[in-house]
Amino acid sequence: MGTSFTLNGEPVTVAADGNSTLLLALRNELGLQGTRFGCGAEDCGACTVLIDGHLHYSCGQFVEDTAGKHVETVEGLRGPIADALRTAFFEAGAGQCRYCLSGIFVTAHDLLMRNRQPARAEIRAALSRNLCRCGAHGSILRGVEKAATLLADMDR
Ligand code: FES
Ligand code: FES
């Protein structure tokens, strides 16, 4: 049996049982380690993915409930916004240990898809669902702002 869904554009089936979370299926069964296990309690955002285009904490999602849905992880994000974020995070030295960055990347990508030129307050609001235990929020904010600047340059 198992649960079938689309993962980063490809069909997959996992054998995970009814109590298993999408996070564990992604990491242990499908080998995608980019989605992080932080708190496991829907508090930190390290496990953030997109399900049918909406942000979700994958640690709080039963894998069975993803049947027939479209799941995107950090590994599947491609295109100008993802490229701008990668460059900007590198140039801004975003983060410290970087454990939180995958989830933040997914959240920031979602924000920039909806709003390519967010104000700092809008970035803060979007990232309020993602914690950074290193307290590296300043560099992460600068990274997202830098990504927006790169996108603005591209759009000129
Ligand atoms: S690991 Fe899912 S919110 Fe923390
Ligand atoms: S950079 Fe370490 S948790 Fe955010």
PDB file of C-alpha atoms and ligand atoms in Angstrom:
ATOM      1  CA  MET A   1       0.000   0.000   0.000  1.00  0.00           C
ATOM      2  CA  GLY A   2       1.815   3.082   1.201  1.00  0.00           C
ATOM      3  CA  THR A   3       1.128   6.733   0.545  1.00  0.00           C
ATOM      4  CA  SER A   4       1.693   8.290  -2.876  1.00  0.00           C
ATOM      5  CA  PHE A   5       2.268  11.962  -3.528  1.00  0.00           C
ATOM      6  CA  THR A   6       4.336  14.229  -5.756  1.00  0.00           C
ATOM      7  CA  LEU A   7       7.672  15.276  -4.338  1.00  0.00           C
ATOM      8  CA  ASN A   8       9.560  18.067  -6.069  1.00  0.00           C
ATOM      9  CA  GLY A   9       7.739  17.239  -9.286  1.00  0.00           C
ATOM     10  CA  GLU A  10       8.275  13.473  -9.174  1.00  0.00           C
ATOM     11  CA  PRO A  11       5.794  10.800  -8.071  1.00  0.00           C
ATOM     12  CA  VAL A  12       6.840   8.921  -4.918  1.00  0.00           C
ATOM     13  CA  THR A  13       5.318   6.266  -2.695  1.00  0.00           C
ATOM     14  CA  VAL A  14       6.349   5.787   0.918  1.00  0.00           C
ATOM     15  CA  ALA A  15       5.604   2.834   3.156  1.00  0.00           C
ATOM     16  CA  ALA A  16       5.458   4.931   6.333  1.00  0.00           C
ATOM     17  CA  ASP A  17       2.696   3.903   8.760  1.00  0.00           C
ATOM     18  CA  GLY A  18      -0.195   6.063   9.899  1.00  0.00           C
ATOM     19  CA  ASN A  19       1.728   7.539  12.823  1.00  0.00           C
ATOM     20  CA  SER A  20       4.703   8.612  10.749  1.00  0.00           C
ATOM     21  CA  THR A  21       5.193  12.256   9.884  1.00  0.00           C
ATOM     22  CA  LEU A  22       6.032  13.679   6.504  1.00  0.00           C
ATOM     23  CA  LEU A  23       9.301  14.941   8.036  1.00  0.00           C
ATOM     24  CA  LEU A  24      10.438  11.425   8.959  1.00  0.00           C
ATOM     25  CA  ALA A  25       9.356  10.017   5.595  1.00  0.00           C
ATOM     26  CA  LEU A  26      11.326  12.725   3.776  1.00  0.00           C
ATOM     27  CA  ARG A  27      14.487  12.258   5.823  1.00  0.00           C
ATOM     28  CA  ASN A  28      14.491   8.517   6.542  1.00  0.00           C
ATOM     29  CA  GLU A  29      12.665   6.950   3.650  1.00  0.00           C
ATOM     30  CA  LEU A  30      13.254   9.364   0.786  1.00  0.00           C
ATOM     31  CA  GLY A  31      16.757  10.475   1.760  1.00  0.00           C
ATOM     32  CA  LEU A  32      16.094  14.214   1.612  1.00  0.00           C
ATOM     33  CA  GLN A  33      18.061  15.564   4.557  1.00  0.00           C
ATOM     34  CA  GLY A  34      17.591  19.234   3.676  1.00  0.00           C
ATOM     35  CA  THR A  35      14.361  19.370   5.659  1.00  0.00           C
ATOM     36  CA  ARG A  36      15.594  19.559   9.255  1.00  0.00           C
ATOM     37  CA  PHE A  37      14.343  17.946  12.430  1.00  0.00           C
ATOM     38  CA  GLY A  38      14.425  20.726  15.002  1.00  0.00           C
ATOM     39  CA  CYS A  39      11.837  20.650  17.783  1.00  0.00           C
ATOM     40  CA  GLY A  40       9.508  18.031  16.325  1.00  0.00           C
ATOM     41  CA  ALA A  41       6.653  19.974  17.941  1.00  0.00           C
ATOM     42  CA  GLU A  42       5.609  22.571  15.339  1.00  0.00           C
ATOM     43  CA  ASP A  43       7.489  25.318  17.126  1.00  0.00           C
ATOM     44  CA  CYS A  44      10.696  26.069  15.231  1.00  0.00           C
ATOM     45  CA  GLY A  45      10.092  25.920  11.470  1.00  0.00           C
ATOM     46  CA  ALA A  46      13.255  23.941  10.673  1.00  0.00           C
ATOM     47  CA  CYS A  47      11.085  21.334   8.931  1.00  0.00           C
ATOM     48  CA  THR A  48       9.151  23.772   6.722  1.00  0.00           C
ATOM     49  CA  VAL A  49       7.978  22.490   3.333  1.00  0.00           C
ATOM     50  CA  LEU A  50       5.319  23.484   0.831  1.00  0.00           C
ATOM     51  CA  ILE A  51       2.228  21.309   0.439  1.00  0.00           C
ATOM     52  CA  ASP A  52       0.064  22.270  -2.515  1.00  0.00           C
ATOM     53  CA  GLY A  53       1.846  25.622  -2.492  1.00  0.00           C
ATOM     54  CA  HIS A  54       1.276  26.424   1.189  1.00  0.00           C
ATOM     55  CA  LEU A  55       3.836  26.481   4.002  1.00  0.00           C
ATOM     56  CA  HIS A  56       3.594  23.613   6.472  1.00  0.00           C
ATOM     57  CA  TYR A  57       5.645  22.237   9.331  1.00  0.00           C
ATOM     58  CA  SER A  58       6.339  18.715   8.052  1.00  0.00           C
ATOM     59  CA  CYS A  59       6.854  17.452  11.637  1.00  0.00           C
ATOM     60  CA  GLY A  60       3.163  18.105  12.260  1.00  0.00           C
ATOM     61  CA  GLN A  61       1.891  16.499   9.108  1.00  0.00           C
ATOM     62  CA  PHE A  62       0.954  12.820   9.029  1.00  0.00           C
ATOM     63  CA  VAL A  63       2.401  11.361   5.865  1.00  0.00           C
ATOM     64  CA  GLU A  64      -0.929   9.692   5.099  1.00  0.00           C
ATOM     65  CA  ASP A  65      -2.511  13.132   4.819  1.00  0.00           C
ATOM     66  CA  THR A  66      -0.203  14.066   1.941  1.00  0.00           C
ATOM     67  CA  ALA A  67      -1.721  11.415  -0.354  1.00  0.00           C
ATOM     68  CA  GLY A  68      -2.271  12.906  -3.800  1.00  0.00           C
ATOM     69  CA  LYS A  69      -0.724  16.248  -2.842  1.00  0.00           C
ATOM     70  CA  HIS A  70       2.261  18.183  -4.181  1.00  0.00           C
ATOM     71  CA  VAL A  71       5.127  18.491  -1.712  1.00  0.00           C
ATOM     72  CA  GLU A  72       8.123  20.743  -2.318  1.00  0.00           C
ATOM     73  CA  THR A  73      11.221  20.721  -0.147  1.00  0.00           C
ATOM     74  CA  VAL A  74      14.231  22.998  -0.135  1.00  0.00           C
ATOM     75  CA  GLU A  75      15.938  20.651  -2.592  1.00  0.00           C
ATOM     76  CA  GLY A  76      13.181  21.228  -5.146  1.00  0.00           C
ATOM     77  CA  LEU A  77      13.245  25.031  -5.191  1.00  0.00           C
ATOM     78  CA  ARG A  78      14.694  26.274  -8.468  1.00  0.00           C
ATOM     79  CA  GLY A  79      14.625  29.430 -10.533  1.00  0.00           C
ATOM     80  CA  PRO A  80      15.547  33.091 -10.118  1.00  0.00           C
ATOM     81  CA  ILE A  81      14.199  33.497  -6.588  1.00  0.00           C
ATOM     82  CA  ALA A  82      15.994  30.420  -5.303  1.00  0.00           C
ATOM     83  CA  ASP A  83      19.189  31.519  -7.092  1.00  0.00           C
ATOM     84  CA  ALA A  84      18.924  35.026  -5.618  1.00  0.00           C
ATOM     85  CA  LEU A  85      18.392  33.643  -2.119  1.00  0.00           C
ATOM     86  CA  ARG A  86      21.375  31.261  -2.377  1.00  0.00           C
ATOM     87  CA  THR A  87      23.663  34.062  -3.589  1.00  0.00           C
ATOM     88  CA  ALA A  88      22.331  36.552  -1.061  1.00  0.00           C
ATOM     89  CA  PHE A  89      22.549  34.177   1.925  1.00  0.00           C
ATOM     90  CA  PHE A  90      26.155  33.422   0.984  1.00  0.00           C
ATOM     91  CA  GLU A  91      27.095  37.080   0.508  1.00  0.00           C
ATOM     92  CA  ALA A  92      25.301  38.183   3.692  1.00  0.00           C
ATOM     93  CA  GLY A  93      26.825  35.340   5.712  1.00  0.00           C
ATOM     94  CA  ALA A  94      23.289  34.447   6.730  1.00  0.00           C
ATOM     95  CA  GLY A  95      23.049  32.268   9.822  1.00  0.00           C
ATOM     96  CA  GLN A  96      25.710  30.749  12.042  1.00  0.00           C
ATOM     97  CA  CYS A  97      25.372  26.964  12.416  1.00  0.00           C
ATOM     98  CA  ARG A  98      22.832  27.116   9.565  1.00  0.00           C
ATOM     99  CA  TYR A  99      20.605  24.384  10.979  1.00  0.00           C
ATOM    100  CA  CYS A 100      17.576  26.645  10.643  1.00  0.00           C
ATOM    101  CA  LEU A 101      18.400  27.890   7.170  1.00  0.00           C
ATOM    102  CA  SER A 102      16.586  25.236   5.110  1.00  0.00           C
ATOM    103  CA  GLY A 103      13.261  26.095   6.688  1.00  0.00           C
ATOM    104  CA  ILE A 104      14.007  29.796   6.472  1.00  0.00           C
ATOM    105  CA  PHE A 105      14.936  29.391   2.818  1.00  0.00           C
ATOM    106  CA  VAL A 106      11.569  27.759   2.052  1.00  0.00           C
ATOM    107  CA  THR A 107       9.689  30.482   3.961  1.00  0.00           C
ATOM    108  CA  ALA A 108      11.671  33.322   2.366  1.00  0.00           C
ATOM    109  CA  HIS A 109      11.170  31.786  -1.078  1.00  0.00           C
ATOM    110  CA  ASP A 110       7.421  31.698  -0.455  1.00  0.00           C
ATOM    111  CA  LEU A 111       7.480  35.358   0.626  1.00  0.00           C
ATOM    112  CA  LEU A 112       9.457  36.487  -2.434  1.00  0.00           C
ATOM    113  CA  MET A 113       7.134  34.528  -4.734  1.00  0.00           C
ATOM    114  CA  ARG A 114       4.253  36.592  -3.386  1.00  0.00           C
ATOM    115  CA  ASN A 115       6.126  39.864  -2.889  1.00  0.00           C
ATOM    116  CA  ARG A 116       9.460  40.411  -4.646  1.00  0.00           C
ATOM    117  CA  GLN A 117      10.151  43.651  -2.782  1.00  0.00           C
ATOM    118  CA  PRO A 118       9.092  43.108   0.826  1.00  0.00           C
ATOM    119  CA  ALA A 119       9.712  45.740   3.477  1.00  0.00           C
ATOM    120  CA  ARG A 120      11.800  44.698   6.478  1.00  0.00           C
ATOM    121  CA  ALA A 121       8.635  44.460   8.593  1.00  0.00           C
ATOM    122  CA  GLU A 122       7.114  42.100   6.035  1.00  0.00           C
ATOM    123  CA  ILE A 123      10.230  39.905   6.073  1.00  0.00           C
ATOM    124  CA  ARG A 124      10.146  39.833   9.873  1.00  0.00           C
ATOM    125  CA  ALA A 125       6.471  38.886   9.857  1.00  0.00           C
ATOM    126  CA  ALA A 126       7.029  36.089   7.325  1.00  0.00           C
ATOM    127  CA  LEU A 127      10.013  34.705   9.237  1.00  0.00           C
ATOM    128  CA  SER A 128       8.234  34.820  12.580  1.00  0.00           C
ATOM    129  CA  ARG A 129       7.310  31.170  12.010  1.00  0.00           C
ATOM    130  CA  ASN A 130      11.012  30.212  11.873  1.00  0.00           C
ATOM    131  CA  LEU A 131      13.288  30.274  14.919  1.00  0.00           C
ATOM    132  CA  CYS A 132      17.066  30.614  14.860  1.00  0.00           C
ATOM    133  CA  ARG A 133      18.691  29.242  18.003  1.00  0.00           C
ATOM    134  CA  CYS A 134      21.973  30.938  17.156  1.00  0.00           C
ATOM    135  CA  GLY A 135      20.276  34.336  17.240  1.00  0.00           C
ATOM    136  CA  ALA A 136      21.543  35.085  13.741  1.00  0.00           C
ATOM    137  CA  HIS A 137      18.353  36.858  12.751  1.00  0.00           C
ATOM    138  CA  GLY A 138      20.132  40.051  11.677  1.00  0.00           C
ATOM    139  CA  SER A 139      22.245  38.330   9.031  1.00  0.00           C
ATOM    140  CA  ILE A 140      19.244  36.307   7.851  1.00  0.00           C
ATOM    141  CA  LEU A 141      17.138  39.463   7.450  1.00  0.00           C
ATOM    142  CA  ARG A 142      19.978  41.088   5.529  1.00  0.00           C
ATOM    143  CA  GLY A 143      20.176  37.979   3.350  1.00  0.00           C
ATOM    144  CA  VAL A 144      16.511  38.171   2.389  1.00  0.00           C
ATOM    145  CA  GLU A 145      16.803  41.917   1.748  1.00  0.00           C
ATOM    146  CA  LYS A 146      19.846  41.289  -0.425  1.00  0.00           C
ATOM    147  CA  ALA A 147      17.906  38.657  -2.380  1.00  0.00           C
ATOM    148  CA  ALA A 148      15.159  41.215  -3.001  1.00  0.00           C
ATOM    149  CA  THR A 149      17.781  43.675  -4.261  1.00  0.00           C
ATOM    150  CA  LEU A 150      19.203  41.051  -6.632  1.00  0.00           C
ATOM    151  CA  LEU A 151      15.697  40.359  -7.932  1.00  0.00           C
ATOM    152  CA  ALA A 152      15.067  44.083  -8.440  1.00  0.00           C
ATOM    153  CA  ASP A 153      18.315  44.304 -10.458  1.00  0.00           C
ATOM    154  CA  MET A 154      17.130  41.341 -12.545  1.00  0.00           C
ATOM    155  CA  ASP A 155      13.764  42.991 -13.168  1.00  0.00           C
ATOM    156  CA  ARG A 156      15.291  46.237 -14.464  1.00  0.00           C
TER     157      ARG A 156
HETATM  158  S1  FES B   1      10.886  20.441  13.628  1.00  0.00           S
HETATM  159 FE1  FES B   1       8.961  21.007  12.831  1.00  0.00          FE
HETATM  160  S2  FES B   1       8.551  22.962  13.660  1.00  0.00           S
HETATM  161 FE2  FES B   1      10.378  22.318  14.639  1.00  0.00          FE
HETATM  162  S1  FES B   2      22.018  29.716  12.287  1.00  0.00           S
HETATM  163 FE1  FES B   2      22.039  28.252  13.923  1.00  0.00          FE
HETATM  164  S2  FES B   2      19.950  27.893  14.312  1.00  0.00           S
HETATM  165 FE2  FES B   2      19.929  29.517  12.889  1.00  0.00          FE
END
